[in-house]
GROMACS .gro file of N, CA and C in nm:
model
  378
    1MET      N    1   3.350  10.778  -4.073
    1MET     CA    2   3.332  10.835  -3.940
    1MET      C    3   3.464  10.823  -3.863
    2ARG      N    4   3.494  10.923  -3.788
    2ARG     CA    5   3.617  10.927  -3.709
    2ARG      C    6   3.602  10.839  -3.585
    3GLU      N    7   3.704  10.759  -3.558
    3GLU     CA    8   3.701  10.673  -3.439
    3GLU      C    9   3.766  10.748  -3.323
    4LEU      N   10   3.703  10.742  -3.208
    4LEU     CA   11   3.759  10.801  -3.086
    4LEU      C   12   3.835  10.694  -3.010
    5VAL      N   13   3.960  10.723  -2.981
    5VAL     CA   14   4.045  10.628  -2.911
    5VAL      C   15   4.090  10.692  -2.780
    6PRO      N   16   4.065  10.626  -2.667
    6PRO     CA   17   4.109  10.682  -2.539
    6PRO      C   18   4.262  10.695  -2.535
    7TYR      N   19   4.309  10.797  -2.468
    7TYR     CA   20   4.452  10.817  -2.451
    7TYR      C   21   4.494  10.748  -2.322
    8ARG      N   22   4.591  10.663  -2.332
    8ARG     CA   23   4.640  10.589  -2.216
    8ARG      C   24   4.762  10.662  -2.160
    9LEU      N   25   4.746  10.719  -2.044
    9LEU     CA   26   4.851  10.797  -1.981
    9LEU      C   27   4.956  10.706  -1.919
   10ASP      N   28   5.082  10.749  -1.920
   10ASP     CA   29   5.185  10.672  -1.852
   10ASP      C   30   5.225  10.744  -1.723
   11VAL      N   31   5.311  10.681  -1.646
   11VAL     CA   32   5.351  10.734  -1.515
   11VAL      C   33   5.416  10.872  -1.530
   12ASN      N   34   5.500  10.891  -1.631
   12ASN     CA   35   5.565  11.021  -1.650
   12ASN      C   36   5.462  11.131  -1.675
   13GLY      N   37   5.361  11.102  -1.757
   13GLY     CA   38   5.255  11.200  -1.783
   13GLY      C   39   5.175  11.230  -1.658
   14HIS      N   40   5.143  11.126  -1.583
   14HIS     CA   41   5.070  11.143  -1.457
   14HIS      C   42   5.150  11.229  -1.360
   15ASP      N   43   5.279  11.199  -1.346
   15ASP     CA   44   5.364  11.273  -1.253
   15ASP      C   45   5.379  11.419  -1.295
   16ALA      N   46   5.386  11.445  -1.427
   16ALA     CA   47   5.396  11.583  -1.476
   16ALA      C   48   5.268  11.661  -1.444
   17LEU      N   49   5.154  11.597  -1.462
   17LEU     CA   50   5.026  11.662  -1.429
   17LEU      C   51   5.019  11.692  -1.279
   18ALA      N   52   5.061  11.597  -1.198
   18ALA     CA   53   5.059  11.617  -1.053
   18ALA      C   54   5.153  11.730  -1.012
   19ALA      N   55   5.273  11.734  -1.070
   19ALA     CA   56   5.370  11.839  -1.036
   19ALA      C   57   5.319  11.977  -1.077
   20ALA      N   58   5.238  11.982  -1.182
   20ALA     CA   59   5.183  12.110  -1.228
   20ALA      C   60   5.063  12.154  -1.144
   21GLY      N   61   5.023  12.071  -1.048
   21GLY     CA   62   4.911  12.106  -0.961
   21GLY      C   63   4.775  12.078  -1.021
   22THR      N   64   4.771  11.998  -1.125
   22THR     CA   65   4.646  11.968  -1.195
   22THR      C   66   4.542  11.905  -1.103
   23PHE      N   67   4.586  11.823  -1.011
   23PHE     CA   68   4.491  11.750  -0.927
   23PHE      C   69   4.457  11.823  -0.798
   24ALA      N   70   4.524  11.932  -0.770
   24ALA     CA   71   4.502  12.011  -0.648
   24ALA      C   72   4.505  11.919  -0.527
   25ASP      N   73   4.397  11.919  -0.450
   25ASP     CA   74   4.392  11.837  -0.328
   25ASP      C   75   4.319  11.705  -0.351
   26ARG      N   76   4.292  11.672  -0.476
   26ARG     CA   77   4.221  11.546  -0.505
   26ARG      C   78   4.318  11.429  -0.499
   27LYS      N   79   4.266  11.314  -0.457
   27LYS     CA   80   4.346  11.191  -0.458
   27LYS      C   81   4.323  11.124  -0.593
   28VAL      N   82   4.428  11.119  -0.675
   28VAL     CA   83   4.418  11.061  -0.809
   28VAL      C   84   4.525  10.954  -0.823
   29GLU      N   85   4.484  10.838  -0.873
   29GLU     CA   86   4.578  10.729  -0.896
   29GLU      C   87   4.579  10.697  -1.045
   30LEU      N   88   4.690  10.645  -1.093
   30LEU     CA   89   4.701  10.599  -1.231
   30LEU      C   90   4.682  10.448  -1.230
   31LEU      N   91   4.570  10.404  -1.286
   31LEU     CA   92   4.536  10.261  -1.286
   31LEU      C   93   4.516  10.216  -1.430
   32ASN      N   94   4.609  10.139  -1.480
   32ASN     CA   95   4.606  10.088  -1.616
   32ASN      C   96   4.595  10.200  -1.719
   33GLY      N   97   4.665  10.311  -1.694
   33GLY     CA   98   4.666  10.423  -1.787
   33GLY      C   99   4.554  10.522  -1.769
   34LEU      N  100   4.463  10.494  -1.677
   34LEU     CA  101   4.349  10.583  -1.652
   34LEU      C  102   4.371  10.662  -1.524
   35LEU      N  103   4.331  10.787  -1.526
   35LEU     CA  104   4.332  10.867  -1.404
   35LEU      C  105   4.204  10.834  -1.328
   36VAL      N  106   4.218  10.784  -1.208
   36VAL     CA  107   4.103  10.745  -1.127
   36VAL      C  108   4.107  10.827  -0.999
   37MET      N  109   4.001  10.905  -0.977
   37MET     CA  110   3.993  10.985  -0.855
   37MET      C  111   3.933  10.897  -0.746
   38THR      N  112   4.008  10.883  -0.637
   38THR     CA  113   3.960  10.802  -0.526
   38THR      C  114   3.887  10.892  -0.427
   39THR      N  115   3.811  10.831  -0.342
   39THR     CA  116   3.739  10.907  -0.241
   39THR      C  117   3.837  10.960  -0.138
   40THR      N  118   3.793  11.049  -0.056
   40THR     CA  119   3.880  11.105   0.046
   40THR      C  120   3.910  11.005   0.156
   41GLY      N  121   3.848  10.889   0.150
   41GLY     CA  122   3.874  10.785   0.248
   41GLY      C  123   3.745  10.729   0.301
   42PRO      N  124   3.746  10.600   0.334
   42PRO     CA  125   3.626  10.537   0.387
   42PRO      C  126   3.582  10.590   0.523
   43GLY      N  127   3.668  10.661   0.593
   43GLY     CA  128   3.627  10.717   0.721
   43GLY      C  129   3.726  10.691   0.832
   44PRO      N  130   3.688  10.732   0.952
   44PRO     CA  131   3.780  10.722   1.066
   44PRO      C  132   3.827  10.579   1.094
   45GLY      N  133   3.741  10.481   1.076
   45GLY     CA  134   3.781  10.342   1.102
   45GLY      C  135   3.894  10.298   1.009
   46HIS      N  136   3.880  10.330   0.881
   46HIS     CA  137   3.984  10.296   0.783
   46HIS      C  138   4.112  10.373   0.813
   47ASP      N  139   4.099  10.502   0.841
   47ASP     CA  140   4.216  10.584   0.873
   47ASP      C  141   4.290  10.527   0.994
   48HIS      N  142   4.213  10.487   1.095
   48HIS     CA  143   4.272  10.428   1.216
   48HIS      C  144   4.346  10.299   1.182
   49ALA      N  145   4.285  10.214   1.099
   49ALA     CA  146   4.347  10.087   1.062
   49ALA      C  147   4.477  10.109   0.986
   50VAL      N  148   4.479  10.206   0.894
   50VAL     CA  149   4.601  10.236   0.818
   50VAL      C  150   4.711  10.282   0.913
   51THR      N  151   4.678  10.374   1.002
   51THR     CA  152   4.777  10.425   1.098
   51THR      C  153   4.826  10.314   1.190
   52ALA      N  154   4.734  10.233   1.241
   52ALA     CA  155   4.772  10.124   1.332
   52ALA      C  156   4.862  10.022   1.263
   53LEU      N  157   4.828   9.987   1.139
   53LEU     CA  158   4.911   9.891   1.066
   53LEU      C  159   5.049   9.950   1.039
   54GLY      N  160   5.054  10.077   1.000
   54GLY     CA  161   5.183  10.142   0.977
   54GLY      C  162   5.270  10.141   1.102
   55GLU      N  163   5.211  10.175   1.216
   55GLU     CA  164   5.286  10.176   1.342
   55GLU      C  165   5.333  10.035   1.379
   56LEU      N  166   5.244   9.938   1.365
   56LEU     CA  167   5.278   9.799   1.398
   56LEU      C  168   5.394   9.749   1.312
   57LEU      N  169   5.388   9.778   1.182
   57LEU     CA  170   5.495   9.733   1.093
   57LEU      C  171   5.628   9.803   1.125
   58ARG      N  172   5.622   9.932   1.155
   58ARG     CA  173   5.745  10.006   1.188
   58ARG      C  174   5.813   9.948   1.312
   59GLU      N  175   5.733   9.899   1.407
   59GLU     CA  176   5.788   9.840   1.529
   59GLU      C  177   5.857   9.707   1.501
   60ARG      N  178   5.820   9.641   1.391
   60ARG     CA  179   5.866   9.505   1.367
   60ARG      C  180   5.969   9.490   1.255
   61VAL      N  181   5.994   9.595   1.179
   61VAL     CA  182   6.092   9.582   1.071
   61VAL      C  183   6.216   9.665   1.102
   62SER      N  184   6.327   9.621   1.050
   62SER     CA  185   6.453   9.695   1.066
   62SER      C  186   6.449   9.819   0.977
   63ARG      N  187   6.475   9.936   1.035
   63ARG     CA  188   6.474  10.060   0.957
   63ARG      C  189   6.584  10.063   0.852
   64ASP      N  190   6.690   9.988   0.873
   64ASP     CA  191   6.798   9.981   0.774
   64ASP      C  192   6.759   9.894   0.655
   65ALA      N  193   6.671   9.797   0.679
   65ALA     CA  194   6.635   9.702   0.575
   65ALA      C  195   6.502   9.732   0.508
   66TRP      N  196   6.411   9.802   0.577
   66TRP     CA  197   6.275   9.823   0.526
   66TRP      C  198   6.225   9.963   0.558
   67THR      N  199   6.133  10.011   0.476
   67THR     CA  200   6.066  10.139   0.497
   67THR      C  201   5.916  10.115   0.491
   68VAL      N  202   5.843  10.168   0.586
   68VAL     CA  203   5.697  10.158   0.585
   68VAL      C  204   5.642  10.290   0.534
   69ARG      N  205   5.564  10.285   0.426
   69ARG     CA  206   5.508  10.405   0.363
   69ARG      C  207   5.356  10.396   0.365
   70GLU      N  208   5.292  10.500   0.414
   70GLU     CA  209   5.146  10.504   0.419
   70GLU      C  210   5.093  10.598   0.311
   71GLU      N  211   5.000  10.546   0.230
   71GLU     CA  212   4.931  10.624   0.128
   71GLU      C  213   5.026  10.703   0.039
   72LYS      N  214   5.127  10.632  -0.013
   72LYS     CA  215   5.226  10.688  -0.106
   72LYS      C  216   5.222  10.605  -0.235
   73PRO      N  217   5.260  10.663  -0.349
   73PRO     CA  218   5.255  10.589  -0.476
   73PRO      C  219   5.350  10.470  -0.480
   74LEU      N  220   5.312  10.374  -0.564
   74LEU     CA  221   5.392  10.255  -0.589
   74LEU      C  222   5.395  10.236  -0.740
   75ALA      N  223   5.512  10.246  -0.801
   75ALA     CA  224   5.526  10.235  -0.947
   75ALA      C  225   5.531  10.088  -0.987
   76LEU      N  226   5.420  10.036  -1.038
   76LEU     CA  227   5.414   9.894  -1.073
   76LEU      C  228   5.452   9.867  -1.217
   77SER      N  229   5.423   9.960  -1.306
   77SER     CA  230   5.460   9.946  -1.447
   77SER      C  231   5.447  10.083  -1.512
   78ARG      N  232   5.463  10.085  -1.642
   78ARG     CA  233   5.455  10.212  -1.716
   78ARG      C  234   5.320  10.281  -1.701
   79HIS      N  235   5.214  10.203  -1.683
   79HIS     CA  236   5.079  10.259  -1.678
   79HIS      C  237   5.009  10.239  -1.544
   80TRP      N  238   5.079  10.188  -1.445
   80TRP     CA  239   5.017  10.163  -1.315
   80TRP      C  240   5.099  10.230  -1.204
   81GLU      N  241   5.035  10.324  -1.132
   81GLU     CA  242   5.098  10.386  -1.015
   81GLU      C  243   4.989  10.407  -0.909
   82PRO      N  244   4.944  10.297  -0.849
   82PRO     CA  245   4.841  10.309  -0.746
   82PRO      C  246   4.899  10.368  -0.617
   83VAL      N  247   4.811  10.403  -0.526
   83VAL     CA  248   4.850  10.455  -0.395
   83VAL      C  249   4.792  10.361  -0.290
   84PRO      N  250   4.866  10.254  -0.256
   84PRO     CA  251   4.815  10.159  -0.157
   84PRO      C  252   4.807  10.221  -0.018
   85ASP      N  253   4.730  10.159   0.067
   85ASP     CA  254   4.716  10.207   0.204
   85ASP      C  255   4.850  10.206   0.276
   86VAL      N  256   4.919  10.093   0.270
   86VAL     CA  257   5.049  10.077   0.336
   86VAL      C  258   5.138   9.994   0.245
   87VAL      N  259   5.264  10.032   0.235
   87VAL     CA  260   5.362   9.955   0.159
   87VAL      C  261   5.484   9.934   0.247
   88VAL      N  262   5.537   9.814   0.247
   88VAL     CA  263   5.665   9.786   0.311
   88VAL      C  264   5.765   9.773   0.197
   89ALA      N  265   5.859   9.868   0.190
   89ALA     CA  266   5.955   9.873   0.079
   89ALA      C  267   6.095   9.839   0.128
   90ARG      N  268   6.171   9.773   0.041
   90ARG     CA  269   6.308   9.735   0.074
   90ARG      C  270   6.396   9.858   0.093
   91GLY      N  271   6.482   9.853   0.191
   91GLY     CA  272   6.582   9.956   0.211
   91GLY      C  273   6.538  10.068   0.303
   92PRO      N  274   6.632  10.156   0.338
   92PRO     CA  275   6.600  10.268   0.426
   92PRO      C  276   6.518  10.374   0.353
   93ARG      N  277   6.455  10.461   0.429
   93ARG     CA  278   6.370  10.567   0.374
   93ARG      C  279   6.446  10.652   0.271
   94SER      N  280   6.573  10.678   0.295
   94SER     CA  281   6.652  10.762   0.205
   94SER      C  282   6.662  10.705   0.063
   95ARG      N  283   6.642  10.576   0.049
   95ARG     CA  284   6.647  10.512  -0.083
   95ARG      C  285   6.541  10.569  -0.177
   96TYR      N  286   6.433  10.621  -0.120
   96TYR     CA  287   6.321  10.669  -0.201
   96TYR      C  288   6.309  10.821  -0.200
   97ALA      N  289   6.418  10.888  -0.170
   97ALA     CA  290   6.418  11.035  -0.171
   97ALA      C  291   6.404  11.089  -0.313
   98ARG      N  292   6.452  11.013  -0.412
   98ARG     CA  293   6.449  11.060  -0.550
   98ARG      C  294   6.378  10.965  -0.646
   99ARG      N  295   6.319  10.861  -0.592
   99ARG     CA  296   6.243  10.769  -0.679
   99ARG      C  297   6.131  10.703  -0.600
  100THR      N  298   6.034  10.656  -0.674
  100THR     CA  299   5.919  10.587  -0.616
  100THR      C  300   5.950  10.438  -0.612
  101PRO      N  301   5.918  10.370  -0.501
  101PRO     CA  302   5.941  10.226  -0.500
  101PRO      C  303   5.862  10.158  -0.611
  102GLY      N  304   5.919  10.051  -0.662
  102GLY     CA  305   5.854   9.976  -0.769
  102GLY      C  306   5.812   9.838  -0.723
  103ARG      N  307   5.767   9.762  -0.819
  103ARG     CA  308   5.716   9.627  -0.794
  103ARG      C  309   5.816   9.539  -0.720
  104ARG      N  310   5.942   9.548  -0.755
  104ARG     CA  311   6.043   9.462  -0.691
  104ARG      C  312   6.088   9.513  -0.556
  105ASP      N  313   6.046   9.634  -0.522
  105ASP     CA  314   6.087   9.694  -0.395
  105ASP      C  315   5.989   9.667  -0.282
  106ALA      N  316   5.865   9.634  -0.313
  106ALA     CA  317   5.762   9.650  -0.212
  106ALA      C  318   5.666   9.534  -0.196
  107LEU      N  319   5.609   9.530  -0.077
  107LEU     CA  320   5.501   9.439  -0.042
  107LEU      C  321   5.384   9.528  -0.001
  108PRO      N  322   5.279   9.542  -0.084
  108PRO     CA  323   5.170   9.636  -0.053
  108PRO      C  324   5.043   9.570  -0.001
  109PRO      N  325   5.022   9.565   0.129
  109PRO     CA  326   4.892   9.519   0.177
  109PRO      C  327   4.785   9.625   0.153
  110ARG      N  328   4.663   9.585   0.118
  110ARG     CA  329   4.553   9.679   0.100
  110ARG      C  330   4.451   9.654   0.209
  111LEU      N  331   4.388   9.760   0.254
  111LEU     CA  332   4.291   9.748   0.362
  111LEU      C  333   4.149   9.772   0.312
  112ASP      N  334   4.122   9.732   0.188
  112ASP     CA  335   3.987   9.747   0.136
  112ASP      C  336   3.958   9.630   0.043
  113ASP      N  337   3.838   9.628  -0.009
  113ASP     CA  338   3.795   9.518  -0.093
  113ASP      C  339   3.775   9.560  -0.238
  114ILE      N  340   3.852   9.656  -0.287
  114ILE     CA  341   3.835   9.702  -0.424
  114ILE      C  342   3.881   9.593  -0.520
  115ASP      N  343   3.797   9.563  -0.618
  115ASP     CA  344   3.832   9.470  -0.724
  115ASP      C  345   3.850   9.551  -0.851
  116PHE      N  346   3.974   9.590  -0.883
  116PHE     CA  347   3.999   9.677  -0.997
  116PHE      C  348   3.955   9.614  -1.128
  117ALA      N  349   3.961   9.483  -1.138
  117ALA     CA  350   3.919   9.417  -1.261
  117ALA      C  351   3.770   9.434  -1.285
  118ALA      N  352   3.693   9.455  -1.180
  118ALA     CA  353   3.548   9.471  -1.194
  118ALA      C  354   3.508   9.615  -1.226
  119MET      N  355   3.603   9.707  -1.222
  119MET     CA  356   3.572   9.847  -1.251
  119MET      C  357   3.546   9.864  -1.400
  120PRO      N  358   3.439   9.933  -1.440
  120PRO     CA  359   3.412   9.954  -1.582
  120PRO      C  360   3.530  10.018  -1.655
  121ALA      N  361   3.602  10.108  -1.591
  121ALA     CA  362   3.714  10.176  -1.656
  121ALA      C  363   3.822  10.076  -1.696
  122ALA      N  364   3.837   9.969  -1.622
  122ALA     CA  365   3.940   9.871  -1.651
  122ALA      C  366   3.915   9.801  -1.785
  123GLU      N  367   3.793   9.802  -1.832
  123GLU     CA  368   3.760   9.738  -1.959
  123GLU      C  369   3.814   9.816  -2.079
  124LEU      N  370   3.847   9.943  -2.059
  124LEU     CA  371   3.897  10.024  -2.170
  124LEU      C  372   4.032   9.975  -2.220
  125PHE      N  373   4.114   9.925  -2.130
  125PHE     CA  374   4.249   9.883  -2.165
  125PHE      C  375   4.275   9.743  -2.114
  126PRO      N  376   4.222   9.641  -2.180
  126PRO     CA  377   4.240   9.503  -2.131
  126PRO      C  378   4.385   9.460  -2.137
   0.00000   0.00000   0.00000
């Protein structure tokens, strides 16, 4: 009998699919090699909190030393490119004109209680 093996996508494959318009207006994140479609958002309260935190952080960090990014990708590894609510990344905004901030660039606070390890999909690629 033939064994079915899931295909583990990497960041380059994910980015190529996104550039081709595969996801249209859907919010899709790459989590441990899996394409995970996220909801459009928990609602106005969450949206308000993300905006408020972004504004608060921008007021308190040096624009030359840090960039505050809201709901933008963060390249953590070859198979992980989540889209955190807010990320504080090292350096000015122009530093990320041609690349996505990575693990060593950023401090990503999350404004939800998602436990990715508890997601059934996470069991596919331990």
